Coordinates of C-alpha atoms and ligand atoms in Angstrom, one line a residue:
X1 CA -0.1 2.8 29.7
X2 CA 0.3 6.5 30.4
X3 CA -2.7 8.1 32.2
X4 CA -1.7 11.8 31.7
X5 CA -1.8 13.6 28.4
X6 CA 1.6 14.4 26.9
X7 CA 2.7 17.0 24.3
X8 CA 2.0 14.5 21.5
X9 CA -0.7 12.1 22.8
X10 CA -3.9 11.9 24.7
X11 CA -3.4 9.8 27.8
X12 CA -5.6 6.8 28.9
X13 CA -8.0 8.9 31.0
X14 CA -8.8 11.4 28.3
X15 CA -9.1 8.6 25.7
X16 CA -11.4 6.6 27.9
X17 CA -13.6 9.6 28.7
X18 CA -13.8 10.6 25.0
X19 CA -14.9 7.1 23.8
X20 CA -17.1 6.4 26.8
X21 CA -19.0 9.7 26.2
X22 CA -19.3 8.9 22.5
X23 CA -20.8 5.5 23.3
X24 CA -23.2 7.0 25.9
X25 CA -24.3 9.7 23.4
X26 CA -25.2 7.0 20.9
X27 CA -27.3 5.2 23.5
X28 CA -29.0 8.5 24.5
X29 CA -29.7 9.3 20.9
X30 CA -31.4 6.0 20.4
X31 CA -33.4 6.2 23.7
X32 CA -34.3 9.9 23.1
X33 CA -35.5 9.5 19.6
X34 CA -37.5 6.3 20.3
X35 CA -39.0 6.9 23.7
X36 CA -41.3 9.7 22.7
X37 CA -43.2 7.3 20.4
X38 CA -43.7 4.6 23.1
X39 CA -47.3 3.9 24.3
X40 CA -48.1 5.3 27.7
X41 CA -47.2 2.3 29.8
X42 CA -44.8 1.8 32.9
X43 CA -42.1 0.9 30.3
X44 CA -42.2 4.4 28.9
X45 CA -41.8 5.9 32.4
X46 CA -38.8 3.6 33.0
X47 CA -37.2 4.4 29.7
X48 CA -37.6 8.2 30.3
X49 CA -36.1 7.7 33.8
X50 CA -33.1 5.8 32.3
X51 CA -32.6 8.5 29.6
X52 CA -32.5 11.1 32.3
X53 CA -30.2 9.2 34.7
X54 CA -27.7 8.4 31.9
X55 CA -27.9 12.0 30.7
X56 CA -27.0 13.3 34.1
X57 CA -24.2 10.8 34.3
X58 CA -22.9 12.2 31.0
X59 CA -23.0 15.7 32.6
X60 CA -20.8 14.5 35.4
X61 CA -18.4 12.8 33.0
X62 CA -18.1 15.9 30.9
X63 CA -17.3 18.0 34.0
X64 CA -14.7 15.4 35.0
X65 CA -13.3 15.4 31.5
X66 CA -12.9 19.2 31.4
X67 CA -11.3 19.1 34.9
X68 CA -8.9 16.4 33.9
X69 CA -8.0 18.4 30.7
X70 CA -7.3 21.4 32.9
X71 CA -5.0 19.3 35.1
X72 CA -3.4 17.1 32.5
X73 CA -3.2 19.6 29.6
X74 CA -3.8 18.8 26.0
X75 CA -1.4 17.6 23.2
X76 CA 0.1 20.3 20.9
X77 CA -1.8 20.9 17.7
X78 CA -0.3 18.9 14.8
X79 CA 1.4 20.8 12.0
X80 CA -1.2 22.2 9.5
X81 CA -2.6 25.4 8.2
X82 CA -3.5 27.9 10.9
X83 CA -7.1 28.1 9.8
X84 CA -7.5 24.4 10.3
X85 CA -6.0 24.5 13.8
X86 CA -8.4 27.4 14.7
X87 CA -11.4 25.5 13.2
X88 CA -10.6 22.4 15.2
X89 CA -10.2 24.4 18.4
X90 CA -13.5 26.1 17.8
X91 CA -15.3 22.9 16.9
X92 CA -13.9 21.2 20.1
X93 CA -15.1 24.2 22.2
X94 CA -18.5 23.9 20.6
X95 CA -18.7 20.2 21.3
X96 CA -17.9 20.8 24.9
X97 CA -20.6 23.5 25.0
X98 CA -23.1 21.2 23.5
X99 CA -22.1 18.3 25.8
X100 CA -23.0 20.5 28.7
X101 CA -26.0 22.2 27.2
X102 CA -27.7 18.9 26.2
X103 CA -28.1 17.4 29.7
X104 CA -28.7 20.9 31.3
X105 CA -31.6 21.6 28.9
X106 CA -33.0 18.1 29.6
X107 CA -32.7 18.7 33.3
X108 CA -34.4 22.1 32.9
X109 CA -37.2 20.5 30.9
X110 CA -37.7 17.8 33.5
X111 CA -37.6 20.3 36.4
X112 CA -40.2 22.5 34.8
X113 CA -42.5 19.4 34.5
X114 CA -42.7 19.5 38.3
X115 CA -42.1 15.7 38.8
X116 CA -39.5 14.4 41.2
X117 CA -36.4 12.6 39.8
X118 CA -34.1 10.1 41.4
X119 CA -30.8 9.3 39.7
X120 CA -31.0 5.6 38.9
X121 CA -33.7 5.4 41.6
X122 CA -31.1 6.2 44.3
X123 CA -30.3 9.9 44.7
X124 CA -32.8 12.7 44.7
X125 CA -32.0 15.1 41.9
X126 CA -32.9 18.7 42.9
X127 CA -35.1 20.6 40.5
X128 CA -33.5 23.6 38.7
X129 CA -36.8 25.6 38.6
X130 CA -40.4 25.3 39.9
X131 CA -43.1 23.8 37.7
X132 CA -43.6 25.9 34.6
X133 CA -45.3 24.2 31.6
X134 CA -44.4 27.0 29.2
X135 CA -40.7 26.7 30.2
X136 CA -40.9 22.9 29.9
X137 CA -42.1 23.2 26.3
X138 CA -39.4 25.7 25.4
X139 CA -36.6 23.6 27.1
X140 CA -37.8 20.5 25.3
X141 CA -37.6 22.3 22.0
X142 CA -34.1 23.6 22.8
X143 CA -33.2 20.0 23.9
X144 CA -34.2 18.6 20.5
X145 CA -32.5 21.5 18.5
X146 CA -29.3 21.2 20.5
X147 CA -29.3 17.4 19.8
X148 CA -29.5 18.0 16.0
X149 CA -26.8 20.6 16.2
X150 CA -24.6 18.2 18.1
X151 CA -25.3 15.4 15.6
X152 CA -24.3 17.6 12.7
X153 CA -21.1 18.8 14.4
X154 CA -20.1 15.2 15.4
X155 CA -20.5 14.1 11.8
X156 CA -18.1 16.9 10.6
X157 CA -15.8 16.2 13.6
X158 CA -15.6 12.4 12.9
X159 CA -15.2 13.1 9.1
X160 CA -12.3 15.4 9.9
X161 CA -10.6 12.7 12.1
X162 CA -10.9 10.2 9.3
X163 CA -9.6 12.7 6.7
X164 CA -6.6 13.4 8.9
X165 CA -5.9 9.7 9.2
X166 CA -6.6 8.6 5.6
X167 CA -5.4 11.6 3.6
X168 CA -3.1 13.7 5.7
X169 CA -1.8 10.5 7.2
X170 CA -1.0 12.2 10.5
X171 CA -1.5 11.1 14.1
X172 CA -4.7 13.0 14.9
X173 CA -6.9 9.8 15.2
X174 CA -4.1 7.5 16.4
X175 CA -3.3 9.7 19.4
X176 CA -6.9 9.5 20.6
X177 CA -6.6 5.6 20.6
X178 CA -4.4 3.2 22.5
X179 CA -0.9 3.0 21.2
X180 CA -0.5 0.6 18.3
X181 CA -4.1 0.5 17.3
X182 CA -3.5 2.5 14.2
X183 CA -0.4 2.8 12.1
X184 CA 0.9 6.3 11.5
X185 CA 4.2 7.6 10.0
X186 CA 6.8 7.1 12.8
X187 CA 7.8 10.8 12.7
X188 CA 4.3 11.9 13.9
X189 CA 4.5 10.2 17.3
X190 CA 7.4 10.8 19.7
X191 CA 8.9 8.6 22.4
X192 CA 7.2 10.3 25.3
X193 CA 3.8 9.1 23.9
Ligands
HEM1 C1 -26.1 14.2 26.6 C2 -27.3 14.0 27.1 C3 -28.6 13.9 26.4 C4 -28.8 13.6 25.1 C5 -27.8 13.3 23.9 C6 -30.3 13.6 24.9 C7 -31.0 13.3 23.7 C8 -32.3 13.4 23.6 C9 -33.0 13.3 22.3 C10 -32.4 13.0 21.0 C11 -34.4 13.4 22.6 C12 -35.5 13.4 21.6 C13 -35.8 14.8 21.1 C14 -37.0 14.9 20.3 O1 -37.0 14.4 19.1 O2 -38.0 15.5 20.7 C15 -34.5 13.7 24.0 C16 -35.7 13.9 24.6 C17 -35.8 14.1 26.0 N1 -34.8 14.2 26.9 FE1 -32.8 14.0 26.5 N2 -30.8 13.9 26.1 C18 -29.8 14.0 27.1 C19 -30.0 14.3 28.4 C20 -31.2 14.4 29.1 C21 -31.3 14.7 30.5 C22 -30.2 14.8 31.5 C23 -32.7 14.8 30.7 C24 -33.4 15.1 32.0 C25 -32.9 15.0 33.3 C26 -33.4 14.6 29.5 C27 -34.7 14.7 29.3 C28 -35.4 14.5 28.1 C29 -36.8 14.6 28.0 C30 -37.8 14.8 29.1 C31 -37.1 14.3 26.6 C32 -38.5 14.2 26.0 C33 -38.9 15.5 25.5 C34 -40.3 15.3 24.8 O3 -41.1 14.5 25.3 O4 -40.5 16.0 23.8 N3 -32.4 14.4 28.5 N4 -33.2 13.7 24.6
HEM2 C1 -20.5 12.1 20.5 C2 -19.5 12.2 19.7 C3 -18.3 12.9 19.9 C4 -18.0 14.0 20.7 C5 -19.0 14.7 21.6 C6 -16.6 14.3 20.6 C7 -16.0 15.4 21.3 C8 -14.6 15.7 21.2 C9 -14.0 16.8 21.9 C10 -14.7 17.8 22.8 C11 -12.7 16.7 21.6 C12 -11.6 17.8 22.0 C13 -10.7 17.3 23.0 C14 -10.0 18.4 23.7 O1 -9.4 19.2 23.0 O2 -10.1 18.5 24.9 C15 -12.5 15.6 20.7 C16 -11.3 15.2 20.2 C17 -11.2 14.2 19.3 N1 -12.2 13.4 18.8 FE1 -14.1 13.4 19.3 N2 -16.0 13.5 19.7 C18 -17.0 12.6 19.3 C19 -16.9 11.6 18.4 C20 -15.7 11.3 17.7 C21 -15.6 10.3 16.7 C22 -16.7 9.4 16.2 C23 -14.3 10.3 16.3 C24 -13.5 9.5 15.2 C25 -14.0 8.6 14.6 C26 -13.6 11.3 17.1 C27 -12.2 11.6 17.1 C28 -11.6 12.5 17.8 C29 -10.2 12.7 17.8 C30 -9.2 12.0 16.9 C31 -9.9 13.8 18.7 C32 -8.5 14.4 19.0 C33 -8.2 15.6 18.2 C34 -6.9 16.2 18.5 O3 -6.0 15.5 19.1 O4 -6.6 17.3 18.0 N3 -14.5 11.9 18.0 N4 -13.7 15.0 20.5

């Protein structure tokens, strides 16, 4: 198992972070979309706290992922039309931007509510701003709008990954998965992978 990214493959660390963040975003989407409808009981308070703690965990994981990418580099773009390579780079940059903006807008909304927050009940999370109900309302609306933008982009992103695998038959999807999980034409993956 190779930890670092090579010129042709994502290493184990980038792969693990990619799929862990995907799984956590799914959990967060479920929690976020269902928790607002819960009756006002202690369960609701706990679900909100869980949503916020996992969300801040995602923020830390995304920062780690970007730092690792800076250190370990990224594989070369696979052969294809220039516009597709540009569109993919743009979409990936937008995904990173949204992955940072989602938790930050949630943190801002929470801070503006004026309530204290402890990460999984352990660490005190500092507020980003003082209590401000108007800002809380605005940040909550950004938070929801950013989520639907992320959801739309993820659909296009995942569709592109399957299209590469099924129709272009290249290594785009295979190189984001452990070696041997998906079959691809041998020429697409090199021995340093
Ligand atoms: C990647 C991370 C996150 C995702 C994907 C996410 C997703 C969501 C979604 C889908 C909703 C429902 C939006 C709606 O329909 O109104 C929501 C609501 C909310 N989120 Fe997050 N969230 C994330 C991080 C956070 C963080 C870090 C915090 C706070 C520290 C937070 C605080 C909130 C709050 C307070 C609401 C409720 C807003 C309301 O009552 O209208 N979120 N989130
Ligand atoms: C919450 C959902 C997702 C997010 C936020 C996300 C985010 C990202 C980001 C930011 C990159 C760029 C990596 C970089 O250049 O540093 C990436 C790459 C990739 N993602 Fe996702 N992704 C998600 C879901 C998925 C899904 C569902 C699939 C496939 C079924 C997928 C397949 C891939 C593949 C194959 C790559 C590598 C592309 C390449 O090597 O050029 N992703 N993803």
